[in-house]
mmCIF file of N, CA, C and O in Angstrom:
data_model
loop_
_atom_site.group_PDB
_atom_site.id
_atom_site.type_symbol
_atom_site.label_atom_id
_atom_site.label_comp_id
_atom_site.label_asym_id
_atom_site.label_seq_id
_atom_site.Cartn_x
_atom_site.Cartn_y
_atom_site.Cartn_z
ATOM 1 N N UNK W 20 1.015 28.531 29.135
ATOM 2 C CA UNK W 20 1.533 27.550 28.201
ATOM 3 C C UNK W 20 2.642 28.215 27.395
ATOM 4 O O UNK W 20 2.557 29.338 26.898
ATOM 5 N N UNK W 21 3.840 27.284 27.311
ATOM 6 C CA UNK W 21 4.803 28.249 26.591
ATOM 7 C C UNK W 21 5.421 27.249 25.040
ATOM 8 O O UNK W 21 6.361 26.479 24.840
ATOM 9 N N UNK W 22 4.207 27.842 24.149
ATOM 10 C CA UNK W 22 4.163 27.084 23.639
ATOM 11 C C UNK W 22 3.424 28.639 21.989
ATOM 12 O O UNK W 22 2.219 28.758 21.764
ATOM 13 N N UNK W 23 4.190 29.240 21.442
ATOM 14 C CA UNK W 23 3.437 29.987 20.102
ATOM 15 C C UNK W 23 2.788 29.983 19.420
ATOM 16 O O UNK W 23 2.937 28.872 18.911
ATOM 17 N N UNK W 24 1.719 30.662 18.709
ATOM 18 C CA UNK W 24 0.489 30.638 18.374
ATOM 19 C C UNK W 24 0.866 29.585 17.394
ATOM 20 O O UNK W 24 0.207 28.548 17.319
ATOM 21 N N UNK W 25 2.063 29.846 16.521
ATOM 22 C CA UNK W 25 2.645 29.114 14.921
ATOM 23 C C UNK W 25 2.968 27.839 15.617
ATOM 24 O O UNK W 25 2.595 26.789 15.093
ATOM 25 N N UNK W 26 3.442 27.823 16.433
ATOM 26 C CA UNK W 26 3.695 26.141 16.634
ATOM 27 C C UNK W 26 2.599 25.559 17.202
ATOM 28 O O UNK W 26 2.505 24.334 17.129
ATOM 29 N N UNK W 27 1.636 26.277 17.827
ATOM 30 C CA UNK W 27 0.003 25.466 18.364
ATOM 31 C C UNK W 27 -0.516 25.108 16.749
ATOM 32 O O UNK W 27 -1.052 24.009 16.604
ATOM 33 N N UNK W 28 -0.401 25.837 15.751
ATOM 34 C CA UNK W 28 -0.942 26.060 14.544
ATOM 35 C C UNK W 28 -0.268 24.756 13.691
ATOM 36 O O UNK W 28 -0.815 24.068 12.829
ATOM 37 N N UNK W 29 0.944 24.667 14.166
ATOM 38 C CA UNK W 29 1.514 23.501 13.094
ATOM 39 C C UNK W 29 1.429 22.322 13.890
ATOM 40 O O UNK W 29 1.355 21.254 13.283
ATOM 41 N N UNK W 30 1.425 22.316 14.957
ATOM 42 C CA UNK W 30 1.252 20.736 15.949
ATOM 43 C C UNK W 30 -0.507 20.379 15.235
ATOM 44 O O UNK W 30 -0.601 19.413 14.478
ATOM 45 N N UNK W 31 -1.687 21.157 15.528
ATOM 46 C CA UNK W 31 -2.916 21.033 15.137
ATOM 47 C C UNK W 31 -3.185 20.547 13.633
ATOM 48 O O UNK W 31 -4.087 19.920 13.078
ATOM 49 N N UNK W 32 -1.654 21.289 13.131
ATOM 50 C CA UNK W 32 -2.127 21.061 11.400
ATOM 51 C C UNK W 32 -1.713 19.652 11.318
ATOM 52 O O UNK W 32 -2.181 18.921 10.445
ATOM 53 N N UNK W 33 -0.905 19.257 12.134
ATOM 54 C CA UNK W 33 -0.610 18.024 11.462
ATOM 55 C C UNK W 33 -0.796 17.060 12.093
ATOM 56 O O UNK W 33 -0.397 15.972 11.678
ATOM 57 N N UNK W 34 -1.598 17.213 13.534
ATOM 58 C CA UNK W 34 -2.481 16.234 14.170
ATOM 59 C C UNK W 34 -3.719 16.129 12.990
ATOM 60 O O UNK W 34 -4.244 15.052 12.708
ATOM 61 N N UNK W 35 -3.955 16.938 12.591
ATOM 62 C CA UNK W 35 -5.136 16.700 11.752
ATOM 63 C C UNK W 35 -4.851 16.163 10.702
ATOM 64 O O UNK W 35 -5.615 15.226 10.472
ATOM 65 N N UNK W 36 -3.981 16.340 9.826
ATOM 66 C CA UNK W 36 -3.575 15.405 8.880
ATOM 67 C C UNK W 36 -3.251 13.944 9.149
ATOM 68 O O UNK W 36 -3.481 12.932 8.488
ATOM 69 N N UNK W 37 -2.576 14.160 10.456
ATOM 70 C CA UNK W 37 -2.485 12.017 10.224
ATOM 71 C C UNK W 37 -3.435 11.378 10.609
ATOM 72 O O UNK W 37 -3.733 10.317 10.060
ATOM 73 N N UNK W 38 -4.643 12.248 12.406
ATOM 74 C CA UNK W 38 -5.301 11.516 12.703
ATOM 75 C C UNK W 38 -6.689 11.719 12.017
ATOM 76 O O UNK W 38 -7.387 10.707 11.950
ATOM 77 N N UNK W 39 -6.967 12.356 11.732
ATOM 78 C CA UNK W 39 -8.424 13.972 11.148
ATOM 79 C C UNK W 39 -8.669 14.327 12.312
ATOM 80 O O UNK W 39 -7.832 14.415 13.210
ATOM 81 N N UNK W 40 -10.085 14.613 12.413
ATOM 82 C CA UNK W 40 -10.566 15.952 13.167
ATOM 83 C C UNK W 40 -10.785 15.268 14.438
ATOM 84 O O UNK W 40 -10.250 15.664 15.473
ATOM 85 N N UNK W 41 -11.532 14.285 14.393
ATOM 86 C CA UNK W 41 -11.756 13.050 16.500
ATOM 87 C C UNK W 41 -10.469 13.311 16.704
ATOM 88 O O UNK W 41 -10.339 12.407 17.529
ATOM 89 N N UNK W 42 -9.428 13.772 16.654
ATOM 90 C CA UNK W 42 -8.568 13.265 17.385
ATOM 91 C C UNK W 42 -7.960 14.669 18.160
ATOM 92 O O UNK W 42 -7.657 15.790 17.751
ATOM 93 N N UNK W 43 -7.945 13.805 19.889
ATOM 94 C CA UNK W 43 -7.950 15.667 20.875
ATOM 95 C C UNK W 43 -6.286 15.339 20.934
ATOM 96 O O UNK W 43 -5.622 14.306 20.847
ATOM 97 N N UNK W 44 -6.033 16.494 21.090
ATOM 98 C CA UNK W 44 -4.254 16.397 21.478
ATOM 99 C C UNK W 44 -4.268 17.671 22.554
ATOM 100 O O UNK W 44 -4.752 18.797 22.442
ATOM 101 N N UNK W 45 -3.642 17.123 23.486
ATOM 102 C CA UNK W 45 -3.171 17.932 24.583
ATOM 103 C C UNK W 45 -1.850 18.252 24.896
ATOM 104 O O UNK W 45 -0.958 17.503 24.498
ATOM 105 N N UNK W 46 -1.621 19.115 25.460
ATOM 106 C CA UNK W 46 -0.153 19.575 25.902
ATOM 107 C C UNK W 46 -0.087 18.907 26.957
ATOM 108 O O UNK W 46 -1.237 18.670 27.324
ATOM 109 N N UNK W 47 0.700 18.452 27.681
ATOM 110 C CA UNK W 47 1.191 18.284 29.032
ATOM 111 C C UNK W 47 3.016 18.274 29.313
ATOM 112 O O UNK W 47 3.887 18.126 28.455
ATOM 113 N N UNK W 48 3.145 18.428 30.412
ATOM 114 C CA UNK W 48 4.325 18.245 30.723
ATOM 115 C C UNK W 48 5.025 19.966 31.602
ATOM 116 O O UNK W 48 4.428 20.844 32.224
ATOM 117 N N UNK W 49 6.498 19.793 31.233
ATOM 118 C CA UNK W 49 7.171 21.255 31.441
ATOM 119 C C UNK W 49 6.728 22.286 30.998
ATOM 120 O O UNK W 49 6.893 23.268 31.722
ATOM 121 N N UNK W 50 6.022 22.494 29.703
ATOM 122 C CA UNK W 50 5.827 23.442 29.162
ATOM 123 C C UNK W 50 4.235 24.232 29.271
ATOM 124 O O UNK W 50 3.819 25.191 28.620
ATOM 125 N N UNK W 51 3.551 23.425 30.353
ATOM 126 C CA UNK W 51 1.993 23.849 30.860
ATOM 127 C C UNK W 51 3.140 24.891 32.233
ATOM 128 O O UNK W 51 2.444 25.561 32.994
ATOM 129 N N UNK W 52 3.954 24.942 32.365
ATOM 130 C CA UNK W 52 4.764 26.098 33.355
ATOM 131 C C UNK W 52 5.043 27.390 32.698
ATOM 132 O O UNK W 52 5.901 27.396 31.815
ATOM 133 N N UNK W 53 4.404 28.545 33.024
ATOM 134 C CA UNK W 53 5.019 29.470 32.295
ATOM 135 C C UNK W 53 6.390 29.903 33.561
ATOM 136 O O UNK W 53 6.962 30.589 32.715
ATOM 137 N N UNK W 54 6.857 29.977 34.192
ATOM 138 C CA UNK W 54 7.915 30.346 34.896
ATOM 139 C C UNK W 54 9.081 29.284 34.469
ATOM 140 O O UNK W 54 10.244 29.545 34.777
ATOM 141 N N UNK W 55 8.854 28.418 33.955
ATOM 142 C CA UNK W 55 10.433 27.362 33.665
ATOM 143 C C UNK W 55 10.790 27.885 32.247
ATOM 144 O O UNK W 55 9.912 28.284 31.482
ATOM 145 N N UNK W 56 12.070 27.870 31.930
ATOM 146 C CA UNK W 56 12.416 27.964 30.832
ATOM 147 C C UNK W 56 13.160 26.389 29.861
ATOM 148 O O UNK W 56 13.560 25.407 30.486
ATOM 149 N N UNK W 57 13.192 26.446 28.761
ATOM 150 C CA UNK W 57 13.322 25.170 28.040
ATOM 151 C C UNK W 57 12.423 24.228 28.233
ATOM 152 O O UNK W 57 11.411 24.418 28.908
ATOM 153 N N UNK W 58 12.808 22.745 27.459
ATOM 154 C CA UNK W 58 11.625 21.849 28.098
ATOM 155 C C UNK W 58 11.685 21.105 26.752
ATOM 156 O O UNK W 58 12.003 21.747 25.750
ATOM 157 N N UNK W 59 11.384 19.720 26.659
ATOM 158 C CA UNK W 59 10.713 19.608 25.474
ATOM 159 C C UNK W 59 8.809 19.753 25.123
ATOM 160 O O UNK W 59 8.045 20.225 25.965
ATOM 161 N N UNK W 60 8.462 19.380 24.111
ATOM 162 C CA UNK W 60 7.296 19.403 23.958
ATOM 163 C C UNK W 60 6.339 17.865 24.139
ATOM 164 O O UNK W 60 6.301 16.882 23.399
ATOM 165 N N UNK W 61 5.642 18.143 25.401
ATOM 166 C CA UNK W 61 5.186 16.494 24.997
ATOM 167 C C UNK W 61 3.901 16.837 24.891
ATOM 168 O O UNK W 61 3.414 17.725 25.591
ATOM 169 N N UNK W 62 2.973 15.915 23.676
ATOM 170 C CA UNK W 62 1.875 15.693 23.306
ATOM 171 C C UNK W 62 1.390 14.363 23.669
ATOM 172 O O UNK W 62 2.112 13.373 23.785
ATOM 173 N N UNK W 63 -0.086 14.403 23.871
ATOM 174 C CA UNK W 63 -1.133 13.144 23.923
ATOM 175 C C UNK W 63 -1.881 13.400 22.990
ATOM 176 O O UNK W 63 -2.320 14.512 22.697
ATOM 177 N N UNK W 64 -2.042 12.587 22.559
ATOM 178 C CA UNK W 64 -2.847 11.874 21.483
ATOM 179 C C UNK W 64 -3.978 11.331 21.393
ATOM 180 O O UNK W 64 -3.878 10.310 20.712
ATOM 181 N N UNK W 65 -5.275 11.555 21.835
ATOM 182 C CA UNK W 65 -6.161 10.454 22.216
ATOM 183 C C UNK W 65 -7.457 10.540 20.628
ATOM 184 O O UNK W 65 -8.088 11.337 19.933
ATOM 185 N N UNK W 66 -7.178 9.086 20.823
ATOM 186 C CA UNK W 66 -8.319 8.934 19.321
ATOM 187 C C UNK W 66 -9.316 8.256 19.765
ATOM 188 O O UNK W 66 -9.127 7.674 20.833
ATOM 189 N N UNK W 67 -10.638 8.121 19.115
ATOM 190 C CA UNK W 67 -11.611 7.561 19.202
ATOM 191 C C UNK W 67 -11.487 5.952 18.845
ATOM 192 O O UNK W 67 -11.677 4.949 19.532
ATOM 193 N N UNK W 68 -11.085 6.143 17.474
ATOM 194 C CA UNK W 68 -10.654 4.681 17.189
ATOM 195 C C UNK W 68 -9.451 4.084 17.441
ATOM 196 O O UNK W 68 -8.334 4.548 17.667
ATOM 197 N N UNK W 69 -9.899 2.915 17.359
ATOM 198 C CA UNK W 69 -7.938 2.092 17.106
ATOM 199 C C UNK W 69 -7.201 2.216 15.785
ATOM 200 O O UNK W 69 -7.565 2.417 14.627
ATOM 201 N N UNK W 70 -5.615 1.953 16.594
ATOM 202 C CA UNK W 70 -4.606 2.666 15.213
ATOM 203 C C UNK W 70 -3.899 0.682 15.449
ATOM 204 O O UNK W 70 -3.966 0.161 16.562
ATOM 205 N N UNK W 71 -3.408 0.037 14.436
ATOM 206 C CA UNK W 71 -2.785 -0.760 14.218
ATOM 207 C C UNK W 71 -1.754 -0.792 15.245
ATOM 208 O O UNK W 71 -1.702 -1.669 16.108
ATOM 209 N N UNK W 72 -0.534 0.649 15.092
ATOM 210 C CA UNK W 72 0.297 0.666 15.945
ATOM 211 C C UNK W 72 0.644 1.946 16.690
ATOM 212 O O UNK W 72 1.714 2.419 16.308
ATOM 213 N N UNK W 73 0.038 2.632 17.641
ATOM 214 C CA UNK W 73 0.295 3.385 18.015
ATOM 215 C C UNK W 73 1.401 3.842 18.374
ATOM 216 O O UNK W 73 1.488 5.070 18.379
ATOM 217 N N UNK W 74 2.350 3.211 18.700
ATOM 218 C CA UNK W 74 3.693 3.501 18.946
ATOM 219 C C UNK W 74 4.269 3.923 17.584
ATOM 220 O O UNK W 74 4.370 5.150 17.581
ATOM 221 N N UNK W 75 4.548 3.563 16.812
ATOM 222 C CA UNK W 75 4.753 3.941 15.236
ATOM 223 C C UNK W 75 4.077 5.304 14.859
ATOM 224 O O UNK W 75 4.732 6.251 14.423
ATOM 225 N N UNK W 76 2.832 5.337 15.040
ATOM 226 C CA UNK W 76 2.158 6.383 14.746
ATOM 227 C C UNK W 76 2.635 7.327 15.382
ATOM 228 O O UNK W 76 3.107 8.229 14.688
ATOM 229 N N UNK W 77 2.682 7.444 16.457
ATOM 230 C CA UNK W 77 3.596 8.458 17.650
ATOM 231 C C UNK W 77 5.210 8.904 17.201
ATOM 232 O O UNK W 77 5.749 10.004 17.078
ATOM 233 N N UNK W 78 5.579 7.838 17.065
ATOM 234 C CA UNK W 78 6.929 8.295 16.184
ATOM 235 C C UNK W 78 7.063 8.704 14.845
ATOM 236 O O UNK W 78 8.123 8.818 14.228
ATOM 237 N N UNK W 79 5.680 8.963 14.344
ATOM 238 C CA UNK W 79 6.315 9.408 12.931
ATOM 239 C C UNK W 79 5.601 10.565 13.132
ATOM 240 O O UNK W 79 5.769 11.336 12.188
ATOM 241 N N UNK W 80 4.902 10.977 13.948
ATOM 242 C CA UNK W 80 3.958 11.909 13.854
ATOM 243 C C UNK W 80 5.309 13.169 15.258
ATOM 244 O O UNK W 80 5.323 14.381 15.044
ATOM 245 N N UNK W 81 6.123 12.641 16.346
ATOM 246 C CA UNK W 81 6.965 12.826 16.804
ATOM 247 C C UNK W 81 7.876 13.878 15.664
ATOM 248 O O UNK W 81 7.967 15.102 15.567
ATOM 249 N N UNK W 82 8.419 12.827 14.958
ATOM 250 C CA UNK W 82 9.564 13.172 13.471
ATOM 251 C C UNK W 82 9.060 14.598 12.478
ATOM 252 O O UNK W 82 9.678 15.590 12.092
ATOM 253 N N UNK W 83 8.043 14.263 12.355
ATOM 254 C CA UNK W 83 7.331 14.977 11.318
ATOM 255 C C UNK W 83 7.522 16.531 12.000
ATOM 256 O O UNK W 83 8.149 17.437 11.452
ATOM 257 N N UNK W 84 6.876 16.624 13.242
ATOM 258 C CA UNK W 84 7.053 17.574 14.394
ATOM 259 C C UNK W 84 8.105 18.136 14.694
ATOM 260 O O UNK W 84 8.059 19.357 14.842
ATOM 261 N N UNK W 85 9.144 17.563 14.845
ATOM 262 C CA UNK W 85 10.414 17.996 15.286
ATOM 263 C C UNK W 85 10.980 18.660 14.052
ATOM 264 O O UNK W 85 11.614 19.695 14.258
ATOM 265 N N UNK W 86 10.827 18.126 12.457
ATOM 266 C CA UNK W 86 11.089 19.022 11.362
ATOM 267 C C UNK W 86 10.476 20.412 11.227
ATOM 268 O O UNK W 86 11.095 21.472 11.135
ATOM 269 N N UNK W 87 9.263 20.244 11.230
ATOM 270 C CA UNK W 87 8.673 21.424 11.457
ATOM 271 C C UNK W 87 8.741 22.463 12.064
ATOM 272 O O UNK W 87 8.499 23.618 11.712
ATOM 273 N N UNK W 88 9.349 21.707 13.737
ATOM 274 C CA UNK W 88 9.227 22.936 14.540
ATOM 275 C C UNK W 88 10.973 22.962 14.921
ATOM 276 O O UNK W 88 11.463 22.745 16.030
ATOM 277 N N UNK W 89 11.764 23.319 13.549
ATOM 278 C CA UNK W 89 13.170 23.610 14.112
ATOM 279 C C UNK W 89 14.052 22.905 14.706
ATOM 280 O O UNK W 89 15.037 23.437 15.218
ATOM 281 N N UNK W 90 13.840 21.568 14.736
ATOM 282 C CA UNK W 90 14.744 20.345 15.502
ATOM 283 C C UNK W 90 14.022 20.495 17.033
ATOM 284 O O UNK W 90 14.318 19.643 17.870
ATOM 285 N N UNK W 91 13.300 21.321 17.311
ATOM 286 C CA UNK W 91 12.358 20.836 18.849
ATOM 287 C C UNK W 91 12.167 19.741 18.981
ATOM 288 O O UNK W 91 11.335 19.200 18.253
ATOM 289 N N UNK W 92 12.915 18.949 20.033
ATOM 290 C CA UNK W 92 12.348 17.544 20.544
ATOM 291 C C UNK W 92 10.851 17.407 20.949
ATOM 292 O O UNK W 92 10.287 18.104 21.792
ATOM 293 N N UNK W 93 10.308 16.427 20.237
ATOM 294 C CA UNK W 93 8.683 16.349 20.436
ATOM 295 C C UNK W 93 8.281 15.307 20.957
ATOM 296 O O UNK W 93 8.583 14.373 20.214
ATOM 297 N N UNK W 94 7.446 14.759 22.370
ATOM 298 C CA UNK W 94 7.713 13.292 22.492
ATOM 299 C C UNK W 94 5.881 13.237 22.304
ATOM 300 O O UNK W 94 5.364 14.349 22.410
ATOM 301 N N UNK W 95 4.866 12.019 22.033
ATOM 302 C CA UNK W 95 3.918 11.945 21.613
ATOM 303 C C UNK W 95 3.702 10.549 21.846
ATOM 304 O O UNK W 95 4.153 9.579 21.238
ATOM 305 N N UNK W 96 2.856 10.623 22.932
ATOM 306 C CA UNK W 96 2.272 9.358 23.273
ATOM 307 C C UNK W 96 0.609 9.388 22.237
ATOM 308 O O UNK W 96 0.034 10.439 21.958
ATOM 309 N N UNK W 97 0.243 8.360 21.929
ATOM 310 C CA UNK W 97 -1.010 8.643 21.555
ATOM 311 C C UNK W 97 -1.639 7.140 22.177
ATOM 312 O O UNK W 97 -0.962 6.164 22.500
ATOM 313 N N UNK W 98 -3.364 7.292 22.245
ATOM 314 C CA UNK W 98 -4.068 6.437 23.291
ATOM 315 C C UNK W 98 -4.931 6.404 22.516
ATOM 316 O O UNK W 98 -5.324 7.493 22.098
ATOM 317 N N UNK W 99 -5.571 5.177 22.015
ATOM 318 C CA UNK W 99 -6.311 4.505 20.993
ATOM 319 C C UNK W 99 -7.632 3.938 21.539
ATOM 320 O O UNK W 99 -7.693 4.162 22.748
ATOM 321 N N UNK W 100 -8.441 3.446 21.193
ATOM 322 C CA UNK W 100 -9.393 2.574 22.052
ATOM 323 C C UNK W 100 -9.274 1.174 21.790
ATOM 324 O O UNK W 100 -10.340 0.567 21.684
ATOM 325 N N UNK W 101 -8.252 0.551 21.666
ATOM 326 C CA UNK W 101 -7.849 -0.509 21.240
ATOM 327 C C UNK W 101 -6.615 -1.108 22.311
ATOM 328 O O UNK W 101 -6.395 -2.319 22.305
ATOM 329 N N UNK W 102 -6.135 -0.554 22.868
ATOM 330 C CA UNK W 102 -4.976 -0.821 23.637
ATOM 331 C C UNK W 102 -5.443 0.302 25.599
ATOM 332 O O UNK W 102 -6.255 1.195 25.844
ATOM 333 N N UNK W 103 -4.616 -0.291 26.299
ATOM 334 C CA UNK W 103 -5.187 -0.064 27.850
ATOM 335 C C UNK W 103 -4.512 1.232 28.180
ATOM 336 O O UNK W 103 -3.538 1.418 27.450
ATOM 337 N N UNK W 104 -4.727 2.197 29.062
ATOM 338 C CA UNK W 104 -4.687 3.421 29.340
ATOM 339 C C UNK W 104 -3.417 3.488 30.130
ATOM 340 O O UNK W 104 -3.688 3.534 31.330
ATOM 341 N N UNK W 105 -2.394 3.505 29.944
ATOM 342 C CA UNK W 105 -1.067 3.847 31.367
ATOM 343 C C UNK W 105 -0.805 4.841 32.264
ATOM 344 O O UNK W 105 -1.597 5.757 32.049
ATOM 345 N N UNK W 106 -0.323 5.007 32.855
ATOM 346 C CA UNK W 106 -0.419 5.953 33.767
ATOM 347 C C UNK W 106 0.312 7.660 33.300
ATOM 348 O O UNK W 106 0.008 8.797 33.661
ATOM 349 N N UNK W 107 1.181 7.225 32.520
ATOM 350 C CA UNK W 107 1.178 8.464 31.522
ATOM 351 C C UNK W 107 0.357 9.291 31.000
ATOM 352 O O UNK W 107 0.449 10.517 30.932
ATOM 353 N N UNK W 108 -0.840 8.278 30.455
ATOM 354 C CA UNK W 108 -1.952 8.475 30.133
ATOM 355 C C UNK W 108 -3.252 9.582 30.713
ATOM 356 O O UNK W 108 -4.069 10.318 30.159
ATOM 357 N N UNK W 109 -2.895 9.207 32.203
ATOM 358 C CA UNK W 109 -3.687 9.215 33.725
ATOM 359 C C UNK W 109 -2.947 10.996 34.029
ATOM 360 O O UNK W 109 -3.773 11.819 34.423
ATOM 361 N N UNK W 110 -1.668 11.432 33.866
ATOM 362 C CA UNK W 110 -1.086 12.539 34.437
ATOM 363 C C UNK W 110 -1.185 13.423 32.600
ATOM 364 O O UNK W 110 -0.989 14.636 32.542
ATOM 365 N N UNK W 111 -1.446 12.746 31.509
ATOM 366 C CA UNK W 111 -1.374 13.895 30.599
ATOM 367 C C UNK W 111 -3.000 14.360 30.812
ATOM 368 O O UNK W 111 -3.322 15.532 31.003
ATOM 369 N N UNK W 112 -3.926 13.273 30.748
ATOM 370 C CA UNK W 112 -5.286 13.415 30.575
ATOM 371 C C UNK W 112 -5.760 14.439 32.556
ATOM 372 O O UNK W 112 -6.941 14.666 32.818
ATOM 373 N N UNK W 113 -5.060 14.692 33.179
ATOM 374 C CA UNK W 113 -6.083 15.531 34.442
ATOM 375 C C UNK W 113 -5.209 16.571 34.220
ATOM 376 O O UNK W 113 -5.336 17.627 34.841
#
């Protein structure tokens, strides 16, 4: 995973602040490669409960991320139990 202890540390800190503690976040994407270089960072999101708007939530929680971590593009799907599973969903979650 190419991905630093400080930025695992600040993605976690602030998954936990918007969603609390139920909520798993996974890495997926380019950056589960340690041989590629660059990449952005994409996160999943999966909560126990339902969020009003997950898409919103994803983008502010996206924003918040990308300040933090140096202008790093952050993309952040998150998956609610309120809304249906996509196939995005299907390749972050195996």
């Amino acid at each position: 995973m190419r991905l630093s202890a400080q930025s695992q540390a600040i993605i976690h800190q602030a998954v936990l602040q918007r969603f609390g503690d139920r909520a798993q976040v996974r890495l997926f994407g380019s950056r589960l490669d340690d041989t590629v270089k660059g990449g952005d960072i994409d996160l999943h999101i999966r909560l126990l409960e339902g969020v009003d708007n997950p898409l919103w939530e994803a983008s502010l929680l996206s924003a918040q991320l990308q300040r933090k971590l140096d202008g790093r593009k952050v993309d952040v799907r998150v998956l609610d139990a309120s809304h249906p599973t996509l196939p995005v969903d299907l390749v972050a979650l195996s």
